[in-house]
């Protein structure tokens, strides 16, 4: 039997569906101890709104659980709100609360209280409206753990896609793809596929930047000048890298059948395919951190908060992936 471990679960934006997902998930037992870092009052009120009978079990520093919570119950590290929450209605006064839950989870992973953290969606806009500069979970956790370079990877069953660049305007992407950046991202992807996913010799397919991977330089020279030479240097060290390949044909069964991950050059090159294949059952993984962090692949869905009409599929995959990453399982998504 696998030894039970302890994980932090952050519900994200309190007016969104994150609290709903945590409560719906608690109806069934998990194989590990999940600690929701949230307002106990918020969860109790949302449970009433959803018509759920979930026992909220108080835990915290000095009183951590060692065993999974029984079905129909949820461990909660109570974190106070600044203002009452109405499902579906954003309130900048609770922005600091959201960041406090992330801070507690991240520090808990660093100091060993948690084996990893799973995050529900936050609303970046309302946090910034509160006067707090915030660009996302990934950047927040990178700063918290003093990590210079992290890599965003989304995964669903049968496909993993990592990104060289993330949230950049399209006109800025080409300038951001430097040999140094590509090398750092590729090394992080390769190392975490080995260390956190248990893949001894990862096989990575690499997209070109331009249509037809540059068409021999006629549609752009980034492949010739930057991507191909960088991959060649890394191959000389033993990394199994295939590419640069045209993105429009890379995402086909012939190529994907024997690969462990795809490395895309920019956000909308790789993620539309991933989300078409697995939306609602995909997970966002932050690679390069000294801790394990996974997340759902969707947003706060304010219009569905408190309705009961939400799908826990992505959160369940995020949980399963975190469990597997901390065990170094070869069966990870």
CSV table of C-alpha atoms in Angstrom, one decimal:
chain,number,residue,atom,x,y,z
A,1,UNK,CA,0.0,0.0,0.0
A,2,UNK,CA,1.3,3.5,-0.9
A,3,UNK,CA,2.1,5.6,2.1
A,4,UNK,CA,-0.3,8.5,2.5
A,5,UNK,CA,1.1,12.0,2.0
A,6,UNK,CA,-0.2,15.5,2.8
A,7,UNK,CA,-1.0,18.1,0.1
A,8,UNK,CA,-2.2,21.7,0.1
A,9,UNK,CA,-5.3,22.6,-1.8
A,10,UNK,CA,-6.0,26.3,-2.5
A,11,UNK,CA,-9.5,27.2,-3.7
A,12,UNK,CA,-8.4,30.4,-5.5
A,13,UNK,CA,-10.9,33.2,-6.1
A,14,UNK,CA,-13.5,32.9,-3.3
A,15,UNK,CA,-16.3,34.1,-5.5
A,16,UNK,CA,-15.5,31.6,-8.2
A,17,UNK,CA,-15.9,27.8,-8.6
A,18,UNK,CA,-12.8,26.9,-6.6
A,19,UNK,CA,-14.6,26.5,-3.3
A,20,UNK,CA,-17.3,24.5,-5.0
A,21,UNK,CA,-14.7,22.1,-6.6
A,22,UNK,CA,-13.1,21.5,-3.2
A,23,UNK,CA,-16.4,20.7,-1.6
A,24,UNK,CA,-17.6,18.5,-4.4
A,25,UNK,CA,-14.3,16.6,-4.4
A,26,UNK,CA,-14.7,16.0,-0.6
A,27,UNK,CA,-17.8,13.8,-1.2
A,28,UNK,CA,-15.4,10.9,-2.0
A,29,UNK,CA,-12.3,9.8,-0.1
A,30,UNK,CA,-8.9,10.7,-1.5
A,31,UNK,CA,-5.8,8.4,-1.2
A,32,UNK,CA,-3.8,11.2,0.5
A,33,UNK,CA,-4.5,13.9,3.1
A,34,UNK,CA,-5.8,17.1,1.4
A,35,UNK,CA,-5.7,20.3,3.4
A,36,UNK,CA,-7.8,23.1,1.9
A,37,UNK,CA,-6.3,26.4,2.8
A,38,UNK,CA,-9.3,28.6,2.9
A,39,UNK,CA,-11.9,30.4,5.0
A,40,UNK,CA,-13.9,27.8,6.9
A,41,UNK,CA,-16.9,30.2,6.9
A,42,UNK,CA,-16.7,30.5,3.1
A,43,UNK,CA,-16.7,26.7,2.7
A,44,UNK,CA,-19.5,26.3,5.1
A,45,UNK,CA,-21.7,28.9,3.4
A,46,UNK,CA,-20.9,27.5,-0.1
A,47,UNK,CA,-21.7,24.0,1.1
A,48,UNK,CA,-25.1,25.1,2.3
A,49,UNK,CA,-25.7,26.9,-1.0
A,50,UNK,CA,-24.8,23.7,-2.9
A,51,UNK,CA,-26.9,21.5,-0.6
A,52,UNK,CA,-23.8,19.5,0.5
A,53,UNK,CA,-23.3,18.0,3.9
A,54,UNK,CA,-19.5,18.2,4.2
A,55,UNK,CA,-17.7,18.0,7.6
A,56,UNK,CA,-15.0,20.7,7.8
A,57,UNK,CA,-12.2,19.4,10.0
A,58,UNK,CA,-9.9,22.0,11.5
A,59,UNK,CA,-6.2,21.5,11.0
A,60,UNK,CA,-3.1,23.7,11.0
A,61,UNK,CA,0.5,24.0,12.1
A,62,UNK,CA,1.1,21.7,15.0
A,63,UNK,CA,-2.1,19.8,14.2
A,64,UNK,CA,-1.5,18.3,10.7
A,65,UNK,CA,-3.4,15.2,9.6
A,66,UNK,CA,-1.5,12.1,8.7
A,67,UNK,CA,-4.3,10.1,7.1
A,68,UNK,CA,-6.8,11.0,4.4
A,69,UNK,CA,-10.1,12.6,5.4
A,70,UNK,CA,-13.1,10.2,5.4
A,71,UNK,CA,-15.6,10.6,2.5
A,72,UNK,CA,-17.8,13.5,3.2
A,73,UNK,CA,-15.2,15.5,5.0
A,74,UNK,CA,-12.5,18.1,4.2
A,75,UNK,CA,-9.5,19.2,6.2
A,76,UNK,CA,-9.4,23.0,6.4
A,77,UNK,CA,-6.6,25.3,7.5
A,78,UNK,CA,-8.8,28.3,8.3
A,79,UNK,CA,-7.7,31.5,6.6
A,80,UNK,CA,-9.8,34.6,7.3
A,81,UNK,CA,-11.5,36.6,4.6
A,82,UNK,CA,-11.5,40.4,4.6
A,83,UNK,CA,-15.1,40.7,3.4
A,84,UNK,CA,-18.1,38.4,3.0
A,85,UNK,CA,-18.3,36.5,-0.3
A,86,UNK,CA,-21.2,36.4,-2.7
A,87,UNK,CA,-20.8,33.7,-5.3
A,88,UNK,CA,-20.1,35.2,-8.7
A,89,UNK,CA,-19.3,38.7,-7.4
A,90,UNK,CA,-15.7,39.8,-7.3
A,91,UNK,CA,-14.5,41.9,-4.4
A,92,UNK,CA,-11.0,43.4,-4.4
A,93,UNK,CA,-11.0,43.4,-0.6
A,94,UNK,CA,-10.4,39.7,-0.6
A,95,UNK,CA,-7.3,39.9,-2.9
A,96,UNK,CA,-4.9,39.7,0.0
A,97,UNK,CA,-6.8,36.6,1.3
A,98,UNK,CA,-6.2,34.8,-2.0
A,99,UNK,CA,-2.4,35.6,-1.9
A,100,UNK,CA,-2.3,34.5,1.8
A,101,UNK,CA,-3.6,31.1,0.9
A,102,UNK,CA,-0.9,30.7,-1.8
A,103,UNK,CA,1.8,31.9,0.6
A,104,UNK,CA,0.7,29.4,3.2
A,105,UNK,CA,0.7,26.6,0.7
A,106,UNK,CA,4.0,27.5,-0.9
A,107,UNK,CA,5.8,27.9,2.3
A,108,UNK,CA,4.3,24.7,3.6
A,109,UNK,CA,5.7,22.9,0.6
A,110,UNK,CA,9.1,24.5,1.1
A,111,UNK,CA,9.3,23.5,4.8
A,112,UNK,CA,8.0,20.0,4.3
A,113,UNK,CA,4.5,20.3,5.8
A,114,UNK,CA,3.1,19.4,2.3
A,115,UNK,CA,4.3,17.1,-0.4
A,116,UNK,CA,2.9,19.4,-3.0
A,117,UNK,CA,0.2,22.0,-3.8
A,118,UNK,CA,-2.8,21.9,-6.1
A,119,UNK,CA,-4.4,25.2,-7.0
A,120,UNK,CA,-7.9,26.2,-8.2
A,121,UNK,CA,-8.2,29.3,-10.4
A,122,UNK,CA,-7.5,32.8,-9.3
A,123,UNK,CA,-8.8,36.0,-10.9
A,124,UNK,CA,-5.7,38.1,-11.8
A,125,UNK,CA,-7.7,41.2,-12.7
A,126,UNK,CA,-9.3,41.7,-9.3
A,127,UNK,CA,-6.0,41.2,-7.5
A,128,UNK,CA,-4.5,43.9,-9.6
A,129,UNK,CA,-7.5,46.1,-9.0
A,130,UNK,CA,-6.7,45.8,-5.3
A,131,UNK,CA,-3.4,47.5,-6.0
A,132,UNK,CA,-1.4,44.3,-5.7
A,133,UNK,CA,0.8,43.5,-8.8
A,134,UNK,CA,0.1,39.9,-9.7
A,135,UNK,CA,0.7,38.1,-13.0
A,136,UNK,CA,-0.2,34.6,-12.0
A,137,UNK,CA,0.5,31.5,-9.8
A,138,UNK,CA,3.6,30.6,-11.7
A,139,UNK,CA,5.4,33.9,-11.2
A,140,UNK,CA,4.2,34.2,-7.6
A,141,UNK,CA,5.6,30.8,-6.7
A,142,UNK,CA,8.9,31.4,-8.6
A,143,UNK,CA,9.5,34.5,-6.6
A,144,UNK,CA,8.5,32.7,-3.3
A,145,UNK,CA,11.0,29.9,-4.0
A,146,UNK,CA,13.7,32.1,-5.5
A,147,UNK,CA,13.5,30.3,-8.8
A,148,UNK,CA,14.9,32.1,-11.8
A,149,UNK,CA,13.3,30.1,-14.6
A,150,UNK,CA,10.1,28.0,-14.5
A,151,UNK,CA,8.3,26.3,-17.4
A,152,UNK,CA,4.6,26.0,-18.0
A,153,UNK,CA,3.4,22.6,-19.0
A,154,UNK,CA,-0.2,21.5,-19.6
A,155,UNK,CA,-1.0,17.8,-19.8
A,156,UNK,CA,-3.9,15.5,-20.4
A,157,UNK,CA,-3.9,11.7,-20.8
A,158,UNK,CA,-1.7,11.0,-23.8
A,159,UNK,CA,-0.2,14.4,-24.3
A,160,UNK,CA,2.1,16.9,-22.5
A,161,UNK,CA,2.9,20.3,-24.0
A,162,UNK,CA,5.5,22.7,-22.5
A,163,UNK,CA,6.1,26.3,-23.6
A,164,UNK,CA,9.2,28.2,-24.3
A,165,UNK,CA,7.3,31.5,-24.0
A,166,UNK,CA,4.0,32.0,-22.2
A,167,UNK,CA,1.9,35.1,-21.8
A,168,UNK,CA,3.6,37.4,-24.4
A,169,UNK,CA,2.1,39.4,-27.3
A,170,UNK,CA,2.6,37.6,-30.5
A,171,UNK,CA,4.8,40.3,-31.9
A,172,UNK,CA,7.2,39.8,-29.0
A,173,UNK,CA,7.6,36.1,-29.2
A,174,UNK,CA,10.3,35.8,-31.8
A,175,UNK,CA,12.6,38.2,-29.9
A,176,UNK,CA,12.0,36.2,-26.7
A,177,UNK,CA,13.2,32.9,-28.3
A,178,UNK,CA,16.9,33.1,-27.7
A,179,UNK,CA,19.4,30.2,-27.6
A,180,UNK,CA,19.9,30.8,-23.8
A,181,UNK,CA,16.1,30.7,-23.1
A,182,UNK,CA,15.5,27.7,-25.3
A,183,UNK,CA,18.3,25.8,-23.6
A,184,UNK,CA,17.2,26.6,-20.1
A,185,UNK,CA,13.6,25.6,-20.8
A,186,UNK,CA,14.6,22.4,-22.6
A,187,UNK,CA,16.9,21.4,-19.7
A,188,UNK,CA,14.2,22.0,-17.1
A,189,UNK,CA,11.6,20.0,-19.1
A,190,UNK,CA,14.0,17.1,-19.5
A,191,UNK,CA,15.1,17.1,-15.9
A,192,UNK,CA,11.5,17.2,-14.5
A,193,UNK,CA,10.3,14.5,-16.8
A,194,UNK,CA,13.1,12.4,-15.3
A,195,UNK,CA,12.8,13.5,-11.7
A,196,UNK,CA,9.1,14.1,-11.2
A,197,UNK,CA,7.5,11.9,-13.8
A,198,UNK,CA,10.0,9.0,-13.6
A,199,UNK,CA,10.8,8.9,-17.3
A,200,UNK,CA,14.4,7.7,-17.5
A,201,UNK,CA,15.1,8.9,-21.1
A,202,UNK,CA,12.5,11.5,-22.1
A,203,UNK,CA,11.8,11.8,-25.8
A,204,UNK,CA,10.8,15.4,-26.6
A,205,UNK,CA,9.4,16.8,-29.9
A,206,UNK,CA,10.3,20.4,-30.5
A,207,UNK,CA,8.1,22.8,-32.7
A,208,UNK,CA,9.6,25.3,-35.0
A,209,UNK,CA,8.5,28.9,-34.6
A,210,UNK,CA,7.5,29.7,-38.2
A,211,UNK,CA,5.1,28.0,-40.6
A,212,UNK,CA,6.7,24.8,-42.0
A,213,UNK,CA,9.5,25.3,-39.5
A,214,UNK,CA,10.8,28.1,-41.6
A,215,UNK,CA,10.7,26.4,-45.0
A,216,UNK,CA,14.5,26.2,-45.1
A,217,UNK,CA,14.8,29.9,-44.2
A,218,UNK,CA,12.3,31.2,-46.7
A,219,UNK,CA,9.7,31.8,-44.0
A,220,UNK,CA,12.0,32.9,-41.2
A,221,UNK,CA,15.5,32.0,-39.9
A,222,UNK,CA,14.8,31.3,-36.2
A,223,UNK,CA,15.0,27.6,-36.9
A,224,UNK,CA,18.3,27.8,-38.7
A,225,UNK,CA,20.0,30.4,-36.5
A,226,UNK,CA,18.6,29.6,-33.0
A,227,UNK,CA,16.5,26.5,-32.6
A,228,UNK,CA,18.4,23.8,-34.6
A,229,UNK,CA,21.9,24.7,-33.3
A,230,UNK,CA,20.6,24.8,-29.7
A,231,UNK,CA,19.0,21.4,-30.0
A,232,UNK,CA,22.1,20.0,-31.6
A,233,UNK,CA,24.2,21.1,-28.7
A,234,UNK,CA,21.8,19.4,-26.2
A,235,UNK,CA,21.7,16.2,-28.3
A,236,UNK,CA,25.4,16.0,-28.0
A,237,UNK,CA,24.9,15.7,-24.3
A,238,UNK,CA,22.5,12.8,-24.7
A,239,UNK,CA,19.1,14.5,-24.7
A,240,UNK,CA,16.7,13.0,-27.1
A,241,UNK,CA,15.2,15.9,-29.0
A,242,UNK,CA,13.4,15.7,-32.3
A,243,UNK,CA,13.0,18.8,-34.4
A,244,UNK,CA,12.4,21.6,-35.1
A,245,UNK,CA,9.3,20.2,-36.7
A,246,UNK,CA,6.4,22.0,-38.3
A,247,UNK,CA,3.7,22.5,-35.7
A,248,UNK,CA,0.9,21.9,-38.1
A,249,UNK,CA,2.0,18.2,-38.6
A,250,UNK,CA,3.8,17.5,-35.3
A,251,UNK,CA,0.5,17.1,-33.5
A,252,UNK,CA,-0.5,14.0,-35.3
A,253,UNK,CA,-0.6,10.4,-34.1
A,254,UNK,CA,2.5,9.4,-36.2
A,255,UNK,CA,4.7,11.8,-34.3
A,256,UNK,CA,3.0,11.8,-30.8
A,257,UNK,CA,2.8,8.0,-30.5
A,258,UNK,CA,6.3,7.6,-29.1
A,259,UNK,CA,7.0,11.0,-27.5
A,260,UNK,CA,6.9,12.0,-23.8
A,261,UNK,CA,6.4,15.7,-24.3
A,262,UNK,CA,6.1,18.4,-27.0
A,263,UNK,CA,8.0,21.7,-26.6
A,264,UNK,CA,6.0,24.5,-28.3
A,265,UNK,CA,7.5,28.0,-28.9
A,266,UNK,CA,4.5,30.0,-27.8
A,267,UNK,CA,1.2,29.8,-26.0
A,268,UNK,CA,-1.3,29.5,-28.8
A,269,UNK,CA,1.0,27.2,-30.8
A,270,UNK,CA,0.7,24.3,-28.4
A,271,UNK,CA,-2.2,24.8,-26.0
A,272,UNK,CA,-5.2,24.9,-28.5
A,273,UNK,CA,-4.3,21.3,-29.4
A,274,UNK,CA,-3.9,20.2,-25.8
A,275,UNK,CA,-7.2,21.8,-24.8
A,276,UNK,CA,-9.0,20.4,-27.7
A,277,UNK,CA,-7.8,16.9,-26.8
A,278,UNK,CA,-8.4,17.2,-23.0
A,279,UNK,CA,-10.3,20.3,-21.9
A,280,UNK,CA,-12.0,19.5,-18.6
A,281,UNK,CA,-9.5,16.7,-18.0
A,282,UNK,CA,-6.2,18.5,-18.2
A,283,UNK,CA,-3.7,19.8,-15.7
A,284,UNK,CA,-1.3,22.8,-15.6
A,285,UNK,CA,2.1,21.8,-14.1
A,286,UNK,CA,4.8,24.3,-13.2
A,287,UNK,CA,8.2,22.8,-13.9
A,288,UNK,CA,11.5,24.0,-12.5
A,289,UNK,CA,10.2,24.8,-9.0
A,290,UNK,CA,11.8,23.0,-6.0
A,291,UNK,CA,8.2,22.1,-5.1
A,292,UNK,CA,5.4,20.2,-6.8
A,293,UNK,CA,2.6,22.5,-8.1
A,294,UNK,CA,-0.3,21.5,-10.3
A,295,UNK,CA,-3.5,23.3,-11.2
A,296,UNK,CA,-6.7,23.1,-13.1
A,297,UNK,CA,-6.8,24.1,-16.8
A,298,UNK,CA,-9.8,26.4,-16.5
A,299,UNK,CA,-10.8,29.8,-15.1
A,300,UNK,CA,-12.9,31.0,-12.2
A,301,UNK,CA,-16.2,30.5,-14.0
A,302,UNK,CA,-18.0,33.2,-11.9
A,303,UNK,CA,-21.3,32.5,-13.6
A,304,UNK,CA,-21.3,28.9,-12.3
A,305,UNK,CA,-20.2,29.6,-8.7
A,306,UNK,CA,-22.7,28.2,-6.3
A,307,UNK,CA,-24.8,26.6,-9.0
A,308,UNK,CA,-23.6,23.0,-8.6
A,309,UNK,CA,-23.2,22.7,-12.4
A,310,UNK,CA,-19.4,22.3,-12.4
A,311,UNK,CA,-17.2,19.5,-13.5
A,312,UNK,CA,-14.5,18.4,-11.1
A,313,UNK,CA,-12.6,16.5,-13.8
A,314,UNK,CA,-9.7,18.9,-14.2
A,315,UNK,CA,-9.2,19.2,-10.4
A,316,UNK,CA,-9.2,15.4,-10.1
A,317,UNK,CA,-6.5,15.1,-12.8
A,318,UNK,CA,-4.5,17.9,-11.1
A,319,UNK,CA,-4.7,15.9,-7.8
A,320,UNK,CA,-3.7,12.6,-9.5
A,321,UNK,CA,-0.8,14.3,-11.2
A,322,UNK,CA,0.5,15.8,-8.0
A,323,UNK,CA,0.3,12.4,-6.3
A,324,UNK,CA,2.2,10.8,-9.1
A,325,UNK,CA,4.8,13.4,-9.3
A,326,UNK,CA,5.7,13.2,-5.7
A,327,UNK,CA,6.0,9.4,-6.0
A,328,UNK,CA,8.1,9.7,-9.2
A,329,UNK,CA,5.6,7.5,-11.0
A,330,UNK,CA,6.0,6.5,-14.6
A,331,UNK,CA,2.2,6.5,-14.8
A,332,UNK,CA,1.9,10.3,-14.4
A,333,UNK,CA,-0.2,12.1,-17.0
